[in-house]
């Protein structure tokens, strides 16, 4: 597949500047070897006068690794305003915009407004378009602002009404998040944003790619991660203002568990669900064993827990062999506190893509809802450990006694909030996680192994967090 000669010619002078810029982006998928070649796959000049807007999907080939696709929005101006200086990429050396400045258009409210108007009025006649799932017209006069929380995508809020999410690493459809949000919107699930449509392109070469979505914007006090870490830090410092059994964040943890159970119930009604027997559970356990083996090669510190973790996975397979089938359904797939927003109407759950590094077919595979529960339990552990590290770092009293007390408080905060989350999940109709301890421990261990690999690659200072969980779980039988 290739773009038209005209559009390719427009982008060609920009490619030399794009290559060194692309590898510095947070959403650039490293790990595939150095970037060997960058070529245009689908290109559209959305606006050709200043400020100009170019939409492109680029094919990147890594040395000794796979090809990947990246979506970019590029702005061009003869003179870049000071407020946009941090988004500059390079000065264009050749072509129709010679001497103009090339920059990241997601940082430019003027071009974000152009993009929304394009999506609102354009039909299927080239360039970015929105396949609508709602009959309501898009309000195009809203003030846009780029949000900074995303890692693998870019998100733009339009006033307090709409959210545009751009998949920086687009994939052919069907897309897990689009399918799930469309179904939850049809179910009128109160715990998730309403979907307005999916973003595609009609530019030659981009047919079939899902580039993003437009959904309701959810004004939030804070996300669950920020709230949890703040409450945990308060308790670690000895400032919990109620008794330990209910202090800090536990009321929020309980209602969050209820919200997750409601989402799981809606997903179970919208998509097929089934019971899987010994064979399929054994295959799932085998995948866990393979992931552990690969993780040990990258994180040797996991090797000492090989036997304990393998036993957890074997217990999981043996449970099904004893006649205890597992219910599987569509799930969130990457649930953690950062995917939960505290709004005036309670918790809302967002970002249903699944783990970005997981193949699309695997992300769409039905699985036990307990995997989402286990993932959230890991997030409570991370919040407690993050709060502990923050408090220890700024504390004037660094003696062994105070440090030990703070460590115990952090652990107690994690335990009681994990319990509160599970209680809320059960109370809202979800299967009681405590009644399925064998798969829950196996899923939590599998997640902790994944986290260990991630931290070793990207945040080595945080590697002790998943390793501590692995240690606990490997000795939990």
XYZ file of C-alpha atoms in Angstrom:
477
model
C 0.000 0.000 0.000
C 1.187 3.528 -0.705
C -0.072 7.095 -0.586
C -0.723 9.110 -3.704
C 2.251 10.790 -5.337
C 0.850 14.240 -4.526
C 0.398 13.608 -0.824
C 3.669 11.689 -0.542
C 5.446 14.608 -2.175
C 3.987 16.968 0.414
C 5.329 14.862 3.266
C 8.694 13.877 1.783
C 10.543 17.093 2.794
C 9.267 16.664 6.364
C 10.447 13.082 6.945
C 14.109 13.871 7.802
C 12.931 16.096 10.646
C 10.292 13.636 11.803
C 12.620 10.682 12.370
C 14.658 12.093 15.312
C 11.523 13.665 16.789
C 9.427 10.509 16.610
C 11.785 8.385 18.721
C 11.538 10.898 21.591
C 7.742 10.653 21.913
C 6.242 8.930 24.940
C 4.031 6.901 22.622
C 6.906 5.673 20.450
C 7.113 1.892 20.785
C 10.751 1.197 21.510
C 12.182 -2.251 21.970
C 12.103 -3.149 18.285
C 15.639 -2.043 17.527
C 16.750 1.332 16.114
C 14.470 3.080 13.644
C 15.820 2.090 10.222
C 13.241 3.592 7.872
C 10.233 5.886 8.018
C 7.809 6.035 5.097
C 4.344 7.558 4.599
C 1.409 5.182 4.471
C -1.574 7.572 4.394
C -1.320 11.375 4.206
C -3.919 14.135 4.032
C -3.431 17.905 3.947
C -6.401 18.892 6.076
C -5.656 22.620 5.795
C -3.116 24.071 3.363
C -2.967 27.689 4.553
C -1.350 29.036 7.692
C -1.629 27.485 10.131
C -1.506 24.368 7.931
C -2.537 20.937 9.204
C -1.259 17.598 7.891
C -2.612 14.257 9.069
C -0.415 11.224 8.424
C 0.027 7.566 9.234
C 3.672 6.568 9.009
C 5.201 3.123 8.642
C 8.325 2.674 10.776
C 10.707 -0.207 10.203
C 12.977 -1.158 13.082
C 16.352 -2.798 12.608
C 15.910 -6.464 13.454
C 12.349 -5.852 14.571
C 8.767 -5.491 13.365
C 7.151 -2.743 11.341
C 4.905 -0.389 13.270
C 2.425 2.303 12.346
C 2.315 5.759 13.940
C -0.277 8.500 13.607
C 0.855 12.126 13.623
C -0.832 15.512 13.401
C 1.594 18.101 12.070
C 1.206 21.859 12.101
C 3.089 24.323 9.909
C 3.420 28.086 10.376
C 5.657 30.716 8.766
C 6.385 31.994 12.274
C 5.721 29.984 15.418
C 4.203 31.914 18.366
C 6.181 31.793 21.586
C 3.427 29.781 23.297
C 3.968 26.970 20.760
C 7.769 27.024 20.893
C 7.990 23.825 23.023
C 6.085 21.912 20.314
C 8.494 22.836 17.493
C 10.007 19.962 15.514
C 12.179 21.648 12.889
C 12.304 24.271 10.167
C 11.239 22.901 6.782
C 14.160 22.876 4.366
C 12.333 22.235 1.091
C 8.941 21.948 -0.560
C 5.873 24.210 -0.505
C 6.397 25.131 3.156
C 10.110 25.886 2.887
C 11.212 28.125 5.741
C 8.077 27.389 7.785
C 8.245 25.714 11.209
C 6.981 22.150 11.557
C 5.439 21.404 14.961
C 3.197 19.051 16.950
C -0.339 20.121 16.054
C -1.910 18.520 19.132
C -0.471 21.433 21.118
C -2.180 24.074 18.933
C -5.790 24.911 19.921
C -6.397 26.574 16.539
C -5.595 23.381 14.633
C -7.478 21.214 17.121
C -10.519 23.330 16.330
C -9.905 22.770 12.607
C -9.740 19.022 13.210
C -13.047 18.898 15.104
C -14.804 20.925 12.409
C -13.384 18.546 9.804
C -14.675 15.527 11.685
C -18.074 17.150 12.196
C -18.801 18.030 8.561
C -16.692 15.825 6.305
C -18.160 12.765 4.605
C -16.258 9.791 3.263
C -14.216 11.730 0.731
C -10.592 11.585 1.768
C -8.752 12.416 4.949
C -9.802 11.955 8.572
C -13.487 11.272 9.123
C -15.694 10.245 11.996
C -17.929 7.189 11.659
C -20.753 8.358 13.908
C -22.428 6.138 16.487
C -24.673 8.951 17.720
C -27.248 11.027 15.851
C -26.439 14.079 17.973
C -24.487 16.832 16.153
C -20.978 17.567 17.372
C -20.666 20.997 19.051
C -17.774 22.488 17.047
C -17.342 25.763 18.926
C -15.831 24.273 22.080
C -12.418 25.408 23.336
C -9.885 22.559 22.916
C -7.018 21.664 25.217
C -4.574 18.777 25.037
C -4.452 16.548 28.112
C -1.180 15.220 29.483
C -2.138 12.005 31.297
C -1.964 9.601 28.331
C 1.152 7.540 27.617
C 0.418 5.584 24.447
C -2.206 7.915 22.951
C -2.993 11.617 22.781
C -6.226 13.023 24.168
C -7.906 16.366 23.619
C -10.775 17.802 25.655
C -13.218 20.125 23.902
C -14.712 22.279 26.613
C -16.331 19.994 29.165
C -18.338 18.118 26.522
C -16.160 15.984 24.248
C -12.958 13.966 24.399
C -10.976 13.087 21.282
C -8.562 10.199 21.672
C -5.947 9.670 18.961
C -4.404 6.217 18.785
C -0.773 6.997 18.133
C -0.164 3.372 17.133
C -3.272 2.662 15.023
C -4.439 -0.833 14.136
C -6.860 -2.323 11.611
C -10.392 -2.752 12.899
C -12.354 -4.082 14.594
C -10.990 -2.256 17.615
C -11.493 -3.514 21.168
C -12.214 -0.147 22.757
C -14.598 0.979 20.016
C -16.541 -2.287 20.220
C -16.791 -2.133 24.002
C -17.783 1.533 24.241
C -20.343 1.143 21.475
C -21.909 -1.779 23.354
C -21.809 -0.007 26.720
C -23.344 3.111 25.158
C -26.166 0.990 23.760
C -26.546 -0.586 27.214
C -26.701 2.932 28.688
C -24.047 2.005 31.217
C -23.811 4.877 33.696
C -20.219 4.042 34.644
C -18.570 4.670 31.261
C -18.408 7.548 28.759
C -20.851 7.662 25.850
C -19.266 6.979 22.454
C -19.934 9.446 19.612
C -17.920 7.779 16.878
C -14.700 6.191 15.622
C -12.024 8.013 13.658
C -10.894 6.623 10.286
C -9.171 7.913 7.159
C -10.134 7.616 3.503
C -6.613 8.501 2.359
C -5.164 5.759 0.122
C -3.176 3.337 2.248
C -5.109 3.942 5.452
C -8.232 1.970 4.634
C -9.434 -0.132 7.545
C -7.314 1.554 10.204
C -8.985 2.737 13.397
C -7.342 6.032 14.324
C -9.238 7.162 17.389
C -12.606 7.970 18.899
C -14.799 10.777 20.152
C -16.616 10.233 23.450
C -18.147 12.245 26.261
C -15.677 14.182 28.361
C -16.014 13.301 32.048
C -15.173 16.225 34.346
C -13.440 14.662 37.330
C -12.139 15.802 40.692
C -9.118 13.537 40.160
C -8.364 10.110 38.856
C -8.300 7.161 41.216
C -4.520 7.011 41.264
C -4.072 10.605 42.417
C -6.757 10.225 45.077
C -5.421 6.913 46.354
C -1.811 8.066 46.623
C -2.900 11.219 48.452
C -4.972 9.250 50.972
C -2.273 6.611 51.370
C 0.364 9.267 52.071
C -1.897 10.751 54.743
C -2.153 7.361 56.463
C 1.552 6.595 56.095
C 2.309 9.841 57.899
C -0.027 8.794 60.711
C -2.813 11.153 59.725
C -5.733 8.755 59.144
C -8.577 10.494 60.894
C -10.723 7.409 61.506
C -10.117 3.950 62.872
C -7.675 1.818 60.851
C -10.345 -0.596 59.602
C -12.136 2.165 57.671
C -9.610 4.979 57.423
C -8.237 6.791 54.426
C -9.606 5.593 51.125
C -11.743 2.584 52.026
C -15.162 4.145 51.330
C -13.920 5.155 47.886
C -12.389 1.724 47.332
C -15.693 0.053 48.132
C -17.699 2.232 45.721
C -15.021 1.726 43.073
C -15.496 -2.020 43.443
C -19.213 -1.509 42.939
C -18.600 0.545 39.783
C -16.321 -2.114 38.297
C -18.897 -4.820 39.032
C -21.569 -2.765 37.248
C -19.344 -2.439 34.184
C -18.647 -6.173 34.194
C -22.382 -6.866 34.425
C -23.078 -4.599 31.443
C -20.295 -6.258 29.428
C -21.658 -9.697 30.256
C -25.057 -8.619 28.920
C -23.634 -7.039 25.759
C -21.169 -9.762 24.703
C -21.194 -13.562 24.759
C -19.994 -15.239 27.928
C -19.197 -18.874 28.516
C -17.808 -21.422 30.922
C -14.376 -22.794 30.049
C -13.231 -26.186 31.205
C -9.957 -27.906 32.052
C -8.463 -27.775 28.566
C -8.815 -24.030 28.076
C -7.769 -23.254 31.647
C -4.686 -25.450 31.162
C -3.845 -23.472 28.012
C -4.181 -20.225 29.962
C -1.900 -21.580 32.688
C 0.597 -22.640 30.023
C 0.646 -19.060 28.701
C 1.426 -17.867 32.223
C 4.308 -20.331 32.427
C 5.681 -19.060 29.095
C 5.420 -15.450 30.201
C 7.245 -16.294 33.418
C 10.028 -18.050 31.533
C 10.473 -15.090 29.183
C 10.332 -12.642 32.092
C 13.073 -14.481 33.999
C 15.370 -14.086 31.007
C 14.871 -10.339 31.181
C 14.549 -9.951 34.973
C 16.846 -12.552 36.611
C 15.613 -11.538 40.083
C 12.406 -13.438 39.289
C 14.259 -16.751 39.031
C 14.205 -17.415 42.771
C 10.381 -17.388 42.649
C 10.053 -19.716 39.665
C 8.906 -22.720 41.728
C 6.401 -20.797 43.865
C 4.833 -19.053 40.889
C 4.724 -22.237 38.842
C 2.848 -23.882 41.701
C 0.247 -21.087 41.656
C -0.299 -21.604 37.938
C -0.526 -25.380 38.390
C -3.074 -24.948 41.179
C -5.128 -22.785 38.804
C -5.116 -25.496 36.127
C -5.851 -28.203 38.715
C -8.878 -26.267 39.982
C -10.554 -26.611 36.572
C -9.516 -30.258 36.330
C -11.377 -30.911 39.582
C -14.630 -29.750 37.967
C -14.573 -26.002 38.732
C -15.092 -24.286 35.356
C -14.265 -20.603 34.876
C -16.698 -18.014 33.526
C -15.147 -15.805 30.838
C -16.472 -12.640 29.195
C -15.293 -9.348 27.728
C -13.419 -7.311 30.323
C -11.538 -4.040 30.625
C -8.173 -5.705 30.100
C -5.901 -3.095 31.707
C -7.743 -1.940 34.789
C -5.944 0.174 37.362
C -6.607 3.222 39.505
C -5.550 5.600 36.742
C -8.421 4.268 34.591
C -11.020 5.306 37.178
C -12.281 8.893 37.474
C -13.964 10.350 40.528
C -16.788 12.553 39.250
C -19.664 14.319 40.947
C -21.851 11.316 40.044
C -19.457 8.677 41.338
C -16.777 6.558 39.712
C -16.422 6.291 35.943
C -14.234 3.711 34.176
C -12.321 4.716 31.027
C -9.757 3.437 28.488
C -10.910 0.023 27.318
C -8.027 -0.697 24.927
C -6.389 -3.372 27.044
C -2.636 -3.615 27.523
C -1.028 -1.758 24.590
C 1.755 -4.332 24.121
C -0.720 -7.210 23.789
C -1.787 -8.279 20.264
C -5.253 -7.074 19.253
C -6.705 -10.586 18.926
C -5.599 -11.463 22.445
C -7.019 -8.219 23.881
C -10.438 -9.124 22.469
C -10.371 -12.658 23.891
C -12.962 -13.309 26.625
C -11.346 -13.846 29.984
C -12.236 -14.077 33.633
C -13.458 -10.846 35.207
C -11.152 -11.760 38.086
C -8.243 -10.634 35.908
C -9.563 -7.073 36.108
C -9.993 -7.468 39.856
C -6.428 -8.764 40.232
C -5.118 -5.878 38.157
C -6.871 -3.361 40.398
C -5.519 -5.073 43.503
C -2.035 -4.628 42.107
C -2.790 -0.938 41.603
C -3.686 -0.485 45.278
C -0.332 -2.038 46.158
C 1.442 0.399 43.824
C -0.399 3.365 45.345
C 0.653 2.364 48.853
C 4.284 1.831 47.863
C 4.373 5.125 45.922
C 2.963 7.036 48.891
C 5.468 5.339 51.208
C 8.406 6.314 49.003
C 7.190 9.916 48.787
C 6.757 10.215 52.554
C 10.080 8.537 53.343
C 11.892 10.866 50.940
C 10.559 14.088 52.447
C 10.510 12.966 56.083
C 12.966 14.610 58.438
C 12.919 11.564 60.696
C 14.755 8.840 58.744
C 15.561 6.534 61.678
C 14.804 2.807 61.505
C 11.881 3.018 63.953
C 9.844 5.650 62.077
C 10.657 4.065 58.719
C 9.397 0.685 59.939
C 6.171 2.226 61.262
C 5.549 4.008 57.977
C 6.163 0.785 56.060
C 3.638 -1.064 58.223
C 1.061 1.684 57.727
C 1.513 1.504 53.958
C 1.010 -2.243 53.981
C -2.074 -1.938 56.226
C -3.529 0.742 53.900
C -3.075 -1.565 50.907
C -4.655 -4.564 52.681
C -7.774 -2.777 53.896
C -8.419 -0.988 50.599
C -7.952 -4.166 48.596
C -10.506 -5.799 50.895
C -12.894 -2.849 50.591
C -12.682 -2.965 46.796
C -13.503 -6.686 46.765
C -16.367 -6.165 49.237
C -17.870 -3.483 47.019
C -17.432 -5.643 43.948
C -19.312 -8.488 45.675
C -22.053 -6.204 47.005
C -22.818 -4.915 43.486
C -23.362 -8.397 42.104
C -19.869 -9.409 41.049
C -18.597 -12.856 41.946
C -16.967 -12.633 45.374
C -13.206 -12.574 44.656
C -12.479 -14.132 48.034
C -14.483 -17.201 47.000
C -12.069 -17.822 44.102
C -8.664 -17.387 45.788
C -6.796 -19.822 43.510
C -7.390 -18.050 40.171
C -7.198 -14.638 41.853
C -3.687 -15.361 43.175
C -2.590 -16.777 39.814
C -3.896 -13.727 37.941
C -2.306 -11.320 40.398
C 1.021 -13.141 40.117
C 0.829 -13.073 36.320
C 0.211 -9.328 36.458
C 3.101 -8.779 38.873
C 5.450 -10.663 36.535
C 4.316 -8.394 33.677
C 4.958 -5.360 35.900
C 8.454 -6.576 36.750
C 9.374 -6.707 33.067
C 7.854 -3.277 32.463
C 9.685 -1.682 35.385
C 12.992 -3.306 34.436
C 12.677 -1.779 30.965
C 11.310 1.646 31.776
C 11.505 2.461 35.515
C 14.192 0.342 37.191
C 13.841 2.249 40.460
C 10.309 0.828 40.810
C 11.262 -2.800 40.196
C 11.145 -3.604 43.947
C 7.379 -2.934 43.930
C 6.345 -5.879 41.720
C 9.159 -8.030 43.106
C 7.743 -7.588 46.621
C 4.340 -8.700 45.332
C 5.878 -11.697 43.586
C 7.633 -12.633 46.841
C 4.345 -12.421 48.774
C 2.348 -14.372 46.207
C 4.976 -17.064 45.668
C 4.735 -17.873 49.381
C 0.958 -17.458 49.731
C -0.278 -21.057 49.413
